[in-house]
Amino acid sequence: MNPGTAFLCAAAGLLITTAVKLWALRRNRRDPLLRAVTATLFVGALLFVTAAPPNLASINEIIGIPNIAAPIVYSIMTAFDGISIVLLIHWRGNDDARATLRQTRLCLAAYAIVMVAICVLFALGDAPVERLRDLDTYYAGTPWIREMILLYLVAHTVAAVTMTVFCLRWSRQVPGALKAGLLLISTGAICMLGYDLLKYTAIVARWLGHDWDTLSTDVAFSLAGVSAFLVSAGFLLPPIGQGAGSRWRALRRFRRLQPLWLEIRPEIPSTSPPPMPWWRPVERRLMQRERDIFDAVLRLAPWFDQATGAKVYALALAERSPSRLARSEADASVLARAVIQKGCVRPVVTPGNRWTLSSTEDSADLVAMSAAMLRSPRVEVTRQAMAPAEHGA
């Protein structure tokens, strides 16, 4: 794949992701972190689009000024650097909102000044010969153009060093997807540094009368695409990873609560909404399942038999079960008995002899009670003991 195609493919991926973030931004317009992420993705996509060699020629031709694409690309790269630092500032967070705002404004102002200076220096200089790949070295000795090139490289280097140091320090303090994202960003920033060093080397070589242009036109060009992609991927990985982790945990809980939900299913009123289909968000399906369980527990409470719960609890403890697991088995047995009793239209238990379910007070205990519904032999014994009463009814 040639560099131009690679740049356009990367731009397409970033634009699609930007569209997704824009949709989320509609519902959270005041979220500064989301705004910074969206801006970073969009500017990164714009950088890939404009930096592709075929597009450089098109920009020059459309505007009608030789090499006008250079200050445009340099300005977009500078904007990407500044917004990336701002995103890190908001991402890390600060108890002092004013300090965060002050740092953001300072960073944006500094890089905005650099962008204006790049355009002014290009206007002052003279670059009549179109150079799509080697402008940095071809005009390394041209007044004003030389200063423009060095200015964008220095701004780029400052951003690379800042991002590398910031991300490596922060990555030591956090785990998981956030740590991986920070390491990706720092790797991309190190590639940015490599890009700058190669550019500096090729430019200095030109000043000394040597031709090391390939370092700038080939190697550095490839590193630019890699660095921008790694930095963008690093910013995307934590929210994607955390979202995927959250959905996976919700799905596991949803499945683990199925035995309990199947047990209380006869108590779900026919007027209640039917279970959501599999393609609906798992968080909403889990919420519906838990709501069904809690509602059923409330309706079944008058049939909770204290004698059944105490018996199963004592048997579980006698077999050296942990007290929390024993309590879950007792609660599961009481609930299973109550479903049968209510279904057989048996009298309710007097208030003084009612068992109080404690497994519904803790999310882990609720899952443990669901597991007991499926695996506990004592719950099954309770069901079998109630079977004659069911047939008798």
Tab-separated table of C-alpha atoms in Angstrom:
chain	number	residue	atom	x	y	z
A	1	MET	CA	0.000	0.000	0.000
A	2	ASN	CA	1.493	3.360	-1.002
A	3	PRO	CA	1.755	6.153	1.589
A	4	GLY	CA	-1.045	8.187	0.035
A	5	THR	CA	-3.502	5.291	0.241
A	6	ALA	CA	-2.380	4.449	3.764
A	7	PHE	CA	-2.937	8.045	4.879
A	8	LEU	CA	-6.419	8.142	3.338
A	9	CYS	CA	-7.395	4.803	4.947
A	10	ALA	CA	-6.273	6.099	8.337
A	11	ALA	CA	-8.210	9.326	7.737
A	12	ALA	CA	-11.352	7.358	6.890
A	13	GLY	CA	-11.096	5.356	10.107
A	14	LEU	CA	-10.622	8.480	12.188
A	15	LEU	CA	-13.517	10.257	10.461
A	16	ILE	CA	-15.848	7.343	11.198
A	17	THR	CA	-14.781	7.402	14.840
A	18	THR	CA	-15.242	11.172	14.910
A	19	ALA	CA	-18.810	10.734	13.659
A	20	VAL	CA	-19.494	8.288	16.503
A	21	LYS	CA	-18.114	10.754	19.033
A	22	LEU	CA	-20.134	13.598	17.521
A	23	TRP	CA	-23.290	11.555	18.060
A	24	ALA	CA	-22.317	11.088	21.712
A	25	LEU	CA	-21.482	14.795	21.944
A	26	ARG	CA	-25.075	15.662	21.043
A	27	ARG	CA	-26.173	14.236	24.381
A	28	ASN	CA	-23.207	15.551	26.399
A	29	ARG	CA	-22.437	18.927	24.866
A	30	ARG	CA	-20.878	20.306	28.034
A	31	ASP	CA	-18.433	17.434	28.537
A	32	PRO	CA	-14.968	19.030	28.015
A	33	LEU	CA	-13.228	15.663	27.761
A	34	LEU	CA	-15.592	14.437	25.056
A	35	ARG	CA	-15.181	17.689	23.157
A	36	ALA	CA	-11.389	17.356	23.343
A	37	VAL	CA	-11.501	13.728	22.147
A	38	THR	CA	-13.761	14.649	19.228
A	39	ALA	CA	-11.551	17.585	18.239
A	40	THR	CA	-8.406	15.452	18.439
A	41	LEU	CA	-9.900	12.755	16.229
A	42	PHE	CA	-11.161	15.264	13.669
A	43	VAL	CA	-7.882	17.168	13.465
A	44	GLY	CA	-6.002	13.859	13.213
A	45	ALA	CA	-8.222	12.824	10.305
A	46	LEU	CA	-7.749	16.214	8.666
A	47	LEU	CA	-3.986	15.842	9.054
A	48	PHE	CA	-4.010	12.482	7.285
A	49	VAL	CA	-6.193	13.855	4.480
A	50	THR	CA	-4.098	16.939	3.771
A	51	ALA	CA	-0.696	15.262	4.223
A	52	ALA	CA	-1.304	12.591	1.564
A	53	PRO	CA	0.988	13.509	-1.399
A	54	PRO	CA	-1.812	13.470	-4.027
A	55	ASN	CA	-3.803	15.900	-1.885
A	56	LEU	CA	-0.832	18.211	-1.402
A	57	ALA	CA	-0.705	18.757	-5.169
A	58	SER	CA	-4.477	19.254	-5.291
A	59	ILE	CA	-4.370	21.892	-2.540
A	60	ASN	CA	-1.602	23.785	-4.350
A	61	GLU	CA	-3.532	23.627	-7.598
A	62	ILE	CA	-6.892	24.660	-6.122
A	63	ILE	CA	-5.494	27.659	-4.242
A	64	GLY	CA	-3.090	28.536	-7.027
A	65	ILE	CA	-0.029	29.174	-4.857
A	66	PRO	CA	2.993	26.853	-5.109
A	67	ASN	CA	3.605	24.921	-1.877
A	68	ILE	CA	0.694	26.577	-0.045
A	69	ALA	CA	-0.160	23.081	1.211
A	70	ALA	CA	2.989	23.154	3.375
A	71	PRO	CA	1.883	25.839	5.876
A	72	ILE	CA	-1.610	24.320	5.868
A	73	VAL	CA	-0.297	20.873	6.814
A	74	TYR	CA	2.181	22.333	9.301
A	75	SER	CA	-0.625	24.345	10.936
A	76	ILE	CA	-2.891	21.307	11.158
A	77	MET	CA	-0.031	19.282	12.660
A	78	THR	CA	0.554	22.049	15.182
A	79	ALA	CA	-3.157	22.106	16.021
A	80	PHE	CA	-3.104	18.328	16.509
A	81	ASP	CA	-0.160	18.668	18.901
A	82	GLY	CA	-1.862	21.388	20.931
A	83	ILE	CA	-5.221	19.625	21.117
A	84	SER	CA	-3.522	16.375	22.130
A	85	ILE	CA	-1.887	18.112	25.087
A	86	VAL	CA	-5.219	19.717	26.018
A	87	LEU	CA	-6.883	16.314	25.868
A	88	LEU	CA	-4.282	14.902	28.233
A	89	ILE	CA	-4.872	17.819	30.613
A	90	HIS	CA	-8.621	17.126	30.725
A	91	TRP	CA	-8.135	13.375	30.723
A	92	ARG	CA	-5.882	13.446	33.765
A	93	GLY	CA	-8.256	15.797	35.542
A	94	ASN	CA	-7.564	18.303	38.282
A	95	ASP	CA	-9.384	19.182	41.472
A	96	ASP	CA	-8.832	22.832	40.605
A	97	ALA	CA	-11.116	23.548	37.635
A	98	ARG	CA	-9.604	27.000	37.231
A	99	ALA	CA	-6.110	25.558	36.933
A	100	THR	CA	-7.302	23.162	34.239
A	101	LEU	CA	-8.967	25.991	32.351
A	102	ARG	CA	-5.847	28.147	32.680
A	103	GLN	CA	-3.585	25.360	31.381
A	104	THR	CA	-5.955	24.701	28.499
A	105	ARG	CA	-6.095	28.328	27.452
A	106	LEU	CA	-2.318	28.725	27.725
A	107	CYS	CA	-1.658	25.657	25.597
A	108	LEU	CA	-4.196	26.592	22.931
A	109	ALA	CA	-2.958	30.176	22.816
A	110	ALA	CA	0.678	29.107	22.435
A	111	TYR	CA	-0.043	26.723	19.590
A	112	ALA	CA	-2.413	29.194	17.931
A	113	ILE	CA	0.413	31.742	17.894
A	114	VAL	CA	2.689	29.154	16.296
A	115	MET	CA	0.070	28.451	13.619
A	116	VAL	CA	-0.256	32.165	12.804
A	117	ALA	CA	3.536	32.531	12.736
A	118	ILE	CA	3.846	29.622	10.298
A	119	CYS	CA	1.466	31.308	7.873
A	120	VAL	CA	3.203	34.694	8.248
A	121	LEU	CA	6.657	33.213	7.644
A	122	PHE	CA	5.439	31.413	4.538
A	123	ALA	CA	3.964	34.668	3.226
A	124	LEU	CA	7.281	36.460	3.825
A	125	GLY	CA	9.325	33.744	2.134
A	126	ASP	CA	9.685	32.703	-1.472
A	127	ALA	CA	9.009	29.059	-2.440
A	128	PRO	CA	8.178	29.082	-6.181
A	129	VAL	CA	9.147	25.476	-6.997
A	130	GLU	CA	6.519	22.929	-5.926
A	131	ARG	CA	7.975	20.207	-3.671
A	132	LEU	CA	5.543	17.579	-2.460
A	133	ARG	CA	7.922	15.354	-0.505
A	134	ASP	CA	11.163	17.221	0.125
A	135	LEU	CA	10.122	20.803	0.836
A	136	ASP	CA	11.810	20.753	4.268
A	137	THR	CA	15.234	19.996	2.827
A	138	TYR	CA	14.834	21.741	-0.541
A	139	TYR	CA	14.086	25.074	1.141
A	140	ALA	CA	16.285	24.441	4.225
A	141	GLY	CA	18.412	27.459	3.368
A	142	THR	CA	15.689	29.802	2.096
A	143	PRO	CA	15.065	32.835	4.336
A	144	TRP	CA	11.718	32.817	6.162
A	145	ILE	CA	10.791	29.407	4.749
A	146	ARG	CA	13.676	27.997	6.761
A	147	GLU	CA	12.348	29.663	9.902
A	148	MET	CA	8.836	28.366	9.164
A	149	ILE	CA	10.145	24.811	8.925
A	150	LEU	CA	12.172	25.084	12.120
A	151	LEU	CA	9.255	26.674	13.985
A	152	TYR	CA	6.817	23.860	13.257
A	153	LEU	CA	9.487	21.271	14.100
A	154	VAL	CA	10.289	22.917	17.440
A	155	ALA	CA	6.585	23.115	18.346
A	156	HIS	CA	6.210	19.486	17.326
A	157	THR	CA	9.212	18.473	19.445
A	158	VAL	CA	7.908	20.306	22.511
A	159	ALA	CA	4.568	18.498	22.160
A	160	ALA	CA	6.290	15.130	21.695
A	161	VAL	CA	8.458	15.547	24.800
A	162	THR	CA	5.507	16.802	26.871
A	163	MET	CA	3.274	13.911	25.827
A	164	THR	CA	6.001	11.304	26.338
A	165	VAL	CA	6.916	12.447	29.854
A	166	PHE	CA	3.295	13.010	30.888
A	167	CYS	CA	2.026	9.638	29.636
A	168	LEU	CA	4.922	7.564	30.973
A	169	ARG	CA	4.570	9.103	34.443
A	170	TRP	CA	0.802	8.684	34.510
A	171	SER	CA	0.938	5.117	33.143
A	172	ARG	CA	2.779	4.033	36.322
A	173	GLN	CA	-0.222	5.042	38.411
A	174	VAL	CA	-3.107	3.446	36.490
A	175	PRO	CA	-4.033	-0.096	35.347
A	176	GLY	CA	-5.830	-1.757	32.467
A	177	ALA	CA	-7.031	-0.074	29.307
A	178	LEU	CA	-6.018	3.381	30.522
A	179	LYS	CA	-2.441	2.236	31.061
A	180	ALA	CA	-2.377	0.597	27.617
A	181	GLY	CA	-3.758	3.759	26.028
A	182	LEU	CA	-1.143	5.926	27.724
A	183	LEU	CA	1.630	3.601	26.584
A	184	LEU	CA	0.282	3.791	23.024
A	185	ILE	CA	0.267	7.581	23.183
A	186	SER	CA	3.794	7.667	24.578
A	187	THR	CA	4.938	5.294	21.820
A	188	GLY	CA	3.341	7.578	19.247
A	189	ALA	CA	5.015	10.580	20.883
A	190	ILE	CA	8.388	8.821	20.728
A	191	CYS	CA	7.759	8.258	17.011
A	192	MET	CA	7.033	11.985	16.783
A	193	LEU	CA	10.427	12.636	18.354
A	194	GLY	CA	12.023	10.273	15.856
A	195	TYR	CA	10.301	12.156	13.046
A	196	ASP	CA	11.679	15.453	14.342
A	197	LEU	CA	15.218	14.129	14.794
A	198	LEU	CA	15.254	12.758	11.255
A	199	LYS	CA	14.031	16.097	9.920
A	200	TYR	CA	16.616	18.026	11.928
A	201	THR	CA	19.366	15.703	10.718
A	202	ALA	CA	18.388	16.031	7.065
A	203	ILE	CA	18.126	19.827	7.334
A	204	VAL	CA	21.488	20.216	9.068
A	205	ALA	CA	23.018	17.915	6.458
A	206	ARG	CA	21.721	20.281	3.773
A	207	TRP	CA	23.275	23.219	5.583
A	208	LEU	CA	26.595	21.364	5.578
A	209	GLY	CA	26.339	20.528	1.894
A	210	HIS	CA	25.302	16.867	2.222
A	211	ASP	CA	22.274	15.109	0.749
A	212	TRP	CA	20.531	13.048	3.404
A	213	ASP	CA	17.095	13.900	2.096
A	214	THR	CA	15.896	10.315	2.243
A	215	LEU	CA	15.774	10.593	6.049
A	216	SER	CA	13.190	13.347	5.664
A	217	THR	CA	11.268	12.244	2.603
A	218	ASP	CA	11.010	8.499	3.266
A	219	VAL	CA	11.770	7.484	6.851
A	220	ALA	CA	10.334	10.551	8.605
A	221	PHE	CA	7.298	10.543	6.318
A	222	SER	CA	6.473	6.991	7.384
A	223	LEU	CA	6.992	7.799	11.063
A	224	ALA	CA	4.573	10.728	10.814
A	225	GLY	CA	1.706	8.459	9.828
A	226	VAL	CA	2.607	5.860	12.465
A	227	SER	CA	2.859	8.448	15.245
A	228	ALA	CA	-0.465	10.139	14.446
A	229	PHE	CA	-2.191	6.750	14.258
A	230	LEU	CA	-0.693	5.543	17.573
A	231	VAL	CA	-1.600	8.754	19.394
A	232	SER	CA	-5.184	8.659	18.095
A	233	ALA	CA	-5.484	4.946	18.925
A	234	GLY	CA	-4.133	5.608	22.411
A	235	PHE	CA	-6.824	8.197	23.079
A	236	LEU	CA	-9.521	5.825	21.781
A	237	LEU	CA	-8.433	2.644	23.556
A	238	PRO	CA	-9.414	3.515	27.165
A	239	PRO	CA	-13.037	4.536	26.468
A	240	ILE	CA	-13.468	1.608	24.082
A	241	GLY	CA	-11.793	-0.814	26.488
A	242	GLN	CA	-13.730	0.439	29.485
A	243	GLY	CA	-16.978	0.296	27.526
A	244	ALA	CA	-16.273	-3.241	26.352
A	245	GLY	CA	-15.292	-4.268	29.888
A	246	SER	CA	-18.463	-2.757	31.309
A	247	ARG	CA	-20.632	-4.532	28.730
A	248	TRP	CA	-18.826	-7.824	29.349
A	249	ARG	CA	-19.392	-7.553	33.115
A	250	ALA	CA	-23.060	-6.715	32.522
A	251	LEU	CA	-23.420	-9.711	30.198
A	252	ARG	CA	-21.819	-12.057	32.748
A	253	ARG	CA	-24.135	-10.806	35.484
A	254	PHE	CA	-27.129	-11.073	33.166
A	255	ARG	CA	-26.330	-14.728	32.454
A	256	ARG	CA	-25.545	-15.580	36.063
A	257	LEU	CA	-28.908	-14.194	37.182
A	258	GLN	CA	-30.789	-16.381	34.704
A	259	PRO	CA	-31.433	-19.315	37.123
A	260	LEU	CA	-32.910	-16.903	39.665
A	261	TRP	CA	-34.956	-15.133	37.003
A	262	LEU	CA	-36.310	-18.454	35.688
A	263	GLU	CA	-37.288	-19.404	39.256
A	264	ILE	CA	-39.350	-16.261	39.813
A	265	ARG	CA	-40.659	-16.077	36.234
A	266	PRO	CA	-44.158	-17.339	37.210
A	267	GLU	CA	-44.456	-14.248	39.415
A	268	ILE	CA	-43.852	-11.786	36.584
A	269	PRO	CA	-47.255	-10.279	35.732
A	270	SER	CA	-48.506	-10.779	32.197
A	271	THR	CA	-48.874	-7.017	31.965
A	272	SER	CA	-45.136	-6.494	32.488
A	273	PRO	CA	-42.997	-5.732	29.420
A	274	PRO	CA	-41.652	-8.906	27.778
A	275	PRO	CA	-37.911	-9.621	28.029
A	276	MET	CA	-35.930	-7.406	25.688
A	277	PRO	CA	-34.500	-9.087	22.579
A	278	TRP	CA	-30.815	-10.009	22.467
A	279	TRP	CA	-29.867	-7.098	20.229
A	280	ARG	CA	-30.882	-4.489	22.811
A	281	PRO	CA	-28.092	-3.074	25.043
A	282	VAL	CA	-27.139	-5.640	27.635
A	283	GLU	CA	-27.162	-2.989	30.379
A	284	ARG	CA	-30.862	-2.360	29.757
A	285	ARG	CA	-31.607	-6.095	29.616
A	286	LEU	CA	-29.799	-6.552	32.928
A	287	MET	CA	-31.759	-3.699	34.470
A	288	GLN	CA	-35.025	-5.289	33.368
A	289	ARG	CA	-33.999	-8.693	34.739
A	290	GLU	CA	-32.990	-7.263	38.119
A	291	ARG	CA	-36.212	-5.246	38.290
A	292	ASP	CA	-38.243	-8.412	37.647
A	293	ILE	CA	-36.354	-10.211	40.420
A	294	PHE	CA	-36.771	-7.450	43.009
A	295	ASP	CA	-40.466	-7.018	42.174
A	296	ALA	CA	-41.029	-10.770	42.511
A	297	VAL	CA	-39.226	-10.854	45.864
A	298	LEU	CA	-41.566	-8.160	47.179
A	299	ARG	CA	-44.634	-10.084	45.987
A	300	LEU	CA	-43.372	-13.386	47.441
A	301	ALA	CA	-42.274	-11.981	50.821
A	302	PRO	CA	-45.484	-13.058	52.647
A	303	TRP	CA	-44.627	-16.720	51.843
A	304	PHE	CA	-41.003	-16.623	53.080
A	305	ASP	CA	-40.797	-19.384	55.677
A	306	GLN	CA	-38.326	-18.818	58.503
A	307	ALA	CA	-38.173	-22.497	59.448
A	308	THR	CA	-37.065	-23.465	55.923
A	309	GLY	CA	-34.388	-20.783	55.833
A	310	ALA	CA	-33.024	-21.610	59.277
A	311	LYS	CA	-32.904	-25.352	58.492
A	312	VAL	CA	-31.022	-24.916	55.196
A	313	TYR	CA	-28.670	-22.367	56.751
A	314	ALA	CA	-27.800	-24.737	59.606
A	315	LEU	CA	-27.260	-27.678	57.208
A	316	ALA	CA	-24.982	-25.591	54.998
A	317	LEU	CA	-22.909	-24.444	57.969
A	318	ALA	CA	-22.682	-28.010	59.211
A	319	GLU	CA	-21.081	-28.950	55.896
A	320	ARG	CA	-18.496	-26.198	56.403
A	321	SER	CA	-19.960	-23.782	53.853
A	322	PRO	CA	-18.946	-20.119	54.348
A	323	SER	CA	-21.616	-18.146	56.159
A	324	ARG	CA	-22.378	-15.918	53.129
A	325	LEU	CA	-22.756	-18.947	50.859
A	326	ALA	CA	-24.916	-20.657	53.465
A	327	ARG	CA	-27.103	-17.571	53.626
A	328	SER	CA	-27.440	-17.541	49.833
A	329	GLU	CA	-28.527	-21.179	49.841
A	330	ALA	CA	-31.034	-20.480	52.604
A	331	ASP	CA	-32.435	-17.486	50.718
A	332	ALA	CA	-32.652	-19.528	47.495
A	333	SER	CA	-34.487	-22.337	49.289
A	334	VAL	CA	-36.938	-19.936	50.910
A	335	LEU	CA	-37.594	-18.222	47.588
A	336	ALA	CA	-38.087	-21.515	45.730
A	337	ARG	CA	-40.537	-22.677	48.407
A	338	ALA	CA	-42.420	-19.367	48.288
A	339	VAL	CA	-42.902	-19.618	44.512
A	340	ILE	CA	-44.478	-23.043	44.924
A	341	GLN	CA	-46.567	-22.030	47.938
A	342	LYS	CA	-47.954	-18.942	46.249
A	343	GLY	CA	-48.589	-20.870	43.042
A	344	CYS	CA	-50.579	-23.446	45.031
A	345	VAL	CA	-52.515	-20.639	46.737
A	346	ARG	CA	-51.266	-21.691	50.152
A	347	PRO	CA	-51.762	-19.428	53.184
A	348	VAL	CA	-49.138	-16.800	53.827
A	349	VAL	CA	-46.648	-17.131	56.673
A	350	THR	CA	-47.438	-15.160	59.784
A	351	PRO	CA	-45.261	-12.039	60.137
A	352	GLY	CA	-43.416	-13.398	63.172
A	353	ASN	CA	-42.356	-16.535	61.281
A	354	ARG	CA	-41.167	-14.910	58.068
A	355	TRP	CA	-37.629	-15.175	56.743
A	356	THR	CA	-35.884	-11.999	55.624
A	357	LEU	CA	-33.850	-12.286	52.412
A	358	SER	CA	-30.457	-10.621	52.734
A	359	SER	CA	-29.005	-11.732	49.392
A	360	THR	CA	-30.890	-8.984	47.585
A	361	GLU	CA	-28.944	-6.318	49.488
A	362	ASP	CA	-25.623	-7.047	47.771
A	363	SER	CA	-24.998	-7.563	44.055
A	364	ALA	CA	-22.513	-10.411	44.639
A	365	ASP	CA	-24.902	-12.162	47.035
A	366	LEU	CA	-27.709	-11.917	44.487
A	367	VAL	CA	-25.531	-13.745	41.949
A	368	ALA	CA	-24.604	-16.314	44.612
A	369	MET	CA	-28.296	-16.914	45.345
A	370	SER	CA	-28.892	-17.413	41.623
A	371	ALA	CA	-26.059	-19.959	41.497
A	372	ALA	CA	-27.582	-21.770	44.469
A	373	MET	CA	-30.882	-22.034	42.579
A	374	LEU	CA	-29.063	-24.029	39.931
A	375	ARG	CA	-26.479	-26.032	41.876
A	376	SER	CA	-27.426	-26.355	45.542
A	377	PRO	CA	-28.754	-29.813	46.476
A	378	ARG	CA	-30.529	-28.266	49.467
A	379	VAL	CA	-32.582	-26.008	47.193
A	380	GLU	CA	-33.563	-29.024	45.127
A	381	VAL	CA	-34.522	-30.943	48.276
A	382	THR	CA	-36.763	-28.029	49.261
A	383	ARG	CA	-38.485	-28.134	45.866
A	384	GLN	CA	-39.019	-31.875	46.093
A	385	ALA	CA	-40.396	-31.554	49.615
A	386	MET	CA	-42.980	-29.104	48.335
A	387	ALA	CA	-43.987	-31.269	45.373
A	388	PRO	CA	-46.660	-33.294	47.225
A	389	ALA	CA	-48.262	-30.079	48.419
A	390	GLU	CA	-48.387	-28.879	44.822
A	391	HIS	CA	-49.992	-32.089	43.618
A	392	GLY	CA	-52.392	-32.043	46.521
A	393	ALA	CA	-53.576	-28.604	45.550
